[in-house]
Short mmCIF file of C-alpha atoms in Angstrom, two decimals:
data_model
loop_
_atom_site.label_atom_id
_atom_site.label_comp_id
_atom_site.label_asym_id
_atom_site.label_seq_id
_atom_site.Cartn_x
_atom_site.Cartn_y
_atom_site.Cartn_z
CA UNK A 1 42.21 33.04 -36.06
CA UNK A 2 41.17 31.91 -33.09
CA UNK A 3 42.82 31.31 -29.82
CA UNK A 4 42.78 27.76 -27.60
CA UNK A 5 44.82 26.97 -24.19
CA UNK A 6 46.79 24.07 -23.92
CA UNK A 7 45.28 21.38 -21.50
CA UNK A 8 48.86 20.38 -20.66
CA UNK A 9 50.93 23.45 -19.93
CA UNK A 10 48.13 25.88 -20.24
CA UNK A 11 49.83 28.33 -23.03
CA UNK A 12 47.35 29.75 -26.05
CA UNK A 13 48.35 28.21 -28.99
CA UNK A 14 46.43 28.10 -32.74
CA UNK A 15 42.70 26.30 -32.49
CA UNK A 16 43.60 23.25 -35.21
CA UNK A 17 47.63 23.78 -34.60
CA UNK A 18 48.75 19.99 -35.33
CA UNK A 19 51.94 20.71 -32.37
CA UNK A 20 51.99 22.76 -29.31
CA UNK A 21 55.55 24.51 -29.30
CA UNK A 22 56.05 25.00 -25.91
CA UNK A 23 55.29 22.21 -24.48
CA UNK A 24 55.42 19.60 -27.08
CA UNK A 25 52.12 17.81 -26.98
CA UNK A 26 50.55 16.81 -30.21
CA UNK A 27 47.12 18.13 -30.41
CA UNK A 28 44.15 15.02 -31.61
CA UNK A 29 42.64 15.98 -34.87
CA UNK A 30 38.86 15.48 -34.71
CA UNK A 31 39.50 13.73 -37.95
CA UNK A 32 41.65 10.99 -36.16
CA UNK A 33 38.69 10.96 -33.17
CA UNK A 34 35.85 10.36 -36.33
CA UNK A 35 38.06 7.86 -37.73
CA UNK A 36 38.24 5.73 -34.65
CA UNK A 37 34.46 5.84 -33.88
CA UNK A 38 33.81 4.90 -37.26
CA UNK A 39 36.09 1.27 -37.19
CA UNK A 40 34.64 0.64 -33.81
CA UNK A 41 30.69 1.23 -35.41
CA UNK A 42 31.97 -0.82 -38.43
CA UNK A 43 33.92 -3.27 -36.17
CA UNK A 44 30.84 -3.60 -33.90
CA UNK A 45 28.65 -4.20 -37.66
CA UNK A 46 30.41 -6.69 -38.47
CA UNK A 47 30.56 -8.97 -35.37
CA UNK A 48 26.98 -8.44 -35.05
CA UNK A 49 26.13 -9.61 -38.81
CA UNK A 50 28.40 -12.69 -38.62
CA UNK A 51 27.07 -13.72 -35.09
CA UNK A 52 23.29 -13.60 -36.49
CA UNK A 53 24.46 -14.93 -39.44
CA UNK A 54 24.77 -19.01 -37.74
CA UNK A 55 22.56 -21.60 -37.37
CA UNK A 56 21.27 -22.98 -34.71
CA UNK A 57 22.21 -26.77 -34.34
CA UNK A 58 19.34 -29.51 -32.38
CA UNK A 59 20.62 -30.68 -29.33
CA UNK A 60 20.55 -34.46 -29.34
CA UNK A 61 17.79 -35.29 -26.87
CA UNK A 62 15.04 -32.67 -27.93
CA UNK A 63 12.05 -33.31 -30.25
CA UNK A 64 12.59 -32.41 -33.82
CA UNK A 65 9.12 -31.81 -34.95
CA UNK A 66 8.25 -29.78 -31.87
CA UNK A 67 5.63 -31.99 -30.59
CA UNK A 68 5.27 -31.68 -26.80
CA UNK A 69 8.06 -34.44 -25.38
CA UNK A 70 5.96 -37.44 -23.90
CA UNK A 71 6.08 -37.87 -20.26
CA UNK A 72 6.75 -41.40 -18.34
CA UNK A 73 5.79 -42.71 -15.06
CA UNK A 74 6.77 -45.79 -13.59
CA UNK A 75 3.85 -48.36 -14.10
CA UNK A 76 3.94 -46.77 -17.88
CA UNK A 77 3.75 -48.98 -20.45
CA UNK A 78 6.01 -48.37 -23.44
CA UNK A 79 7.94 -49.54 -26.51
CA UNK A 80 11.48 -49.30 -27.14
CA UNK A 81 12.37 -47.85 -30.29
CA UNK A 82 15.44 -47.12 -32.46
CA UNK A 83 15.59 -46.38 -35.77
CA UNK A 84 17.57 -49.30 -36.88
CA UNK A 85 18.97 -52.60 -35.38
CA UNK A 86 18.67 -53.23 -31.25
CA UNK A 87 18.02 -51.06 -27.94
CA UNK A 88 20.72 -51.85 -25.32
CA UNK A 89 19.74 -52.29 -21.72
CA UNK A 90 22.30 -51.64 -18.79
CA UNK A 91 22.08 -54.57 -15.60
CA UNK A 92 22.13 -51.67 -12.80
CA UNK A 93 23.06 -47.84 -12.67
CA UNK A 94 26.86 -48.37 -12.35
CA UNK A 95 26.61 -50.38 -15.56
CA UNK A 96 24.28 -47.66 -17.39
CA UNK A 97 26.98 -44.80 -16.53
CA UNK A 98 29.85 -46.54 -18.28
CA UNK A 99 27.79 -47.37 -21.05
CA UNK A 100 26.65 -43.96 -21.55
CA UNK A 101 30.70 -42.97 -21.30
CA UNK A 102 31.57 -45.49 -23.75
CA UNK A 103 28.45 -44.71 -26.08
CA UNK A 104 30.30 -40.41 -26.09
CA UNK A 105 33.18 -42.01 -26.48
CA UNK A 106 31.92 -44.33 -29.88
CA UNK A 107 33.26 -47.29 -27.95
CA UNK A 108 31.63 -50.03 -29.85
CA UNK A 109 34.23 -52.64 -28.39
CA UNK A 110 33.76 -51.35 -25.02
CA UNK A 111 30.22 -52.13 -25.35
CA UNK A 112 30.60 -55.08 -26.98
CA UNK A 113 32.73 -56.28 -24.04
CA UNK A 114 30.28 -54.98 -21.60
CA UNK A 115 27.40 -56.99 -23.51
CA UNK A 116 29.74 -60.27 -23.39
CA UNK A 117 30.10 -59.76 -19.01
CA UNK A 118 26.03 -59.90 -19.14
CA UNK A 119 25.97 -56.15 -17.98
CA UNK A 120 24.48 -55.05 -20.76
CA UNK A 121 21.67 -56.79 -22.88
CA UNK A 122 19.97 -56.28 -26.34
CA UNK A 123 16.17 -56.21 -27.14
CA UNK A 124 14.74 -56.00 -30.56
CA UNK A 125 13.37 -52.16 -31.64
CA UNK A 126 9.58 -52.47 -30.91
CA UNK A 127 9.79 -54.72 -27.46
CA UNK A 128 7.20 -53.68 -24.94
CA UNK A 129 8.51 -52.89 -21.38
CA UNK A 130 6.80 -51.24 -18.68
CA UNK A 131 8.38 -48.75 -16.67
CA UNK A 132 9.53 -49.45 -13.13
CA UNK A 133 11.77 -46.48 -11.87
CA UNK A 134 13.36 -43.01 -12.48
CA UNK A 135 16.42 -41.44 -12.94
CA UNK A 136 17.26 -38.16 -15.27
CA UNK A 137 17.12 -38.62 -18.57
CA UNK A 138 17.01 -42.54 -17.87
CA UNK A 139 14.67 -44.96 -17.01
CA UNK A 140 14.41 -48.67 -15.49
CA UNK A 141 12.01 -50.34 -17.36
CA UNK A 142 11.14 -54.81 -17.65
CA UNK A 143 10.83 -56.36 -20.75
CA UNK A 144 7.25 -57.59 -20.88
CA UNK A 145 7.81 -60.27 -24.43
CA UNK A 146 10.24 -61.94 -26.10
CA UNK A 147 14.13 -63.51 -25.01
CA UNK A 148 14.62 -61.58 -22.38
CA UNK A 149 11.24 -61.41 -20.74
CA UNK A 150 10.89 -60.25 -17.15
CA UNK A 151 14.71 -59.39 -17.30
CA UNK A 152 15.18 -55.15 -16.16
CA UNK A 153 17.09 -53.01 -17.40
CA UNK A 154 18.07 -48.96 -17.50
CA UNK A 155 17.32 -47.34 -20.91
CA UNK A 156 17.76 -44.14 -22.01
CA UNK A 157 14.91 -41.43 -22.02
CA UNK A 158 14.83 -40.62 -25.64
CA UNK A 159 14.41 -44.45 -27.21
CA UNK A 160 11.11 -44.27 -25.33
CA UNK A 161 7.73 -44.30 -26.98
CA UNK A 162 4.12 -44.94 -26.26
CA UNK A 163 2.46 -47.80 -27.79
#
């Protein structure tokens, strides 16, 4: 049998005793120790398989196919392109902010309204424009055929494409 000394009062007492009697304390079972270590490991396991376990999502904005994204200049030529129905054109910068807050939003009234004040405009998908200035992720570009010829207006980066 061997002999251990109490961390807390400092009295021998049984190696494995489950109780110190003098003082009291209970003594940790290396059992209840391995335990512990192994819910944290298989804690830890299981976080790590369920984090690397999800998908990635695509941001909206970034290429799909993973083709280099194009680059545009002013003095660019380019067509804007949607996949269905009409590209929408804000009058100035002020305008193009609240339409970008009302597009998040899924405002379709809002924009509606905004197209009805004249501070936005419509364009068919496929109109050629050429690029006159920069913002991020935006660009001012005049239409160059059709209704609204010679008329500017700031698009968004993304509905860009070279002809």
């Amino acid at each position: 049998m061997a002999i251990d000394k109490c961390k807390k009062c400092g009295n021998e007492v049984r190696y494995g005793a489950a109780a110190r009697p003098k003082c009291a304390g209970k003594v940790k079972s290396l059992s209840m120790i391995y335990g512990t270590i192994v819910l944290g490991v298989f804690i830890l396991a299981m976080f790590i398989g369920v984090s690397s376990g999800t998908k990635s999502k695509v941001s909206v904005g970034t290429p799909v196919s993973g083709a280099p994204s194009e680059v545009f200049h002013p003095g660019d030529d380019v067509l804007l392109v949607v996949s269905e129905g009409v590209v929408l054109l804000a009058d100035n910068e002020q305008a193009y902010g609240a339409f970008m807050k009302l597009a998040i939003a899924k405002d379709y009234l809002g924009m509606a309204q905004m197209e009805a004040s004249g501070s936005l405009f419509s364009v068919p998908s496929g109109t050629k424009a050429r690029i006159i200035d920069r913002g991020f992720e935006r660009r001012l570009v005049r239409i160059m055929e059709g209704k609204h010829f010679g008329r500017s207006g700031w698009v968004v980066l993304s509905l860009l494409k070279k002809p």
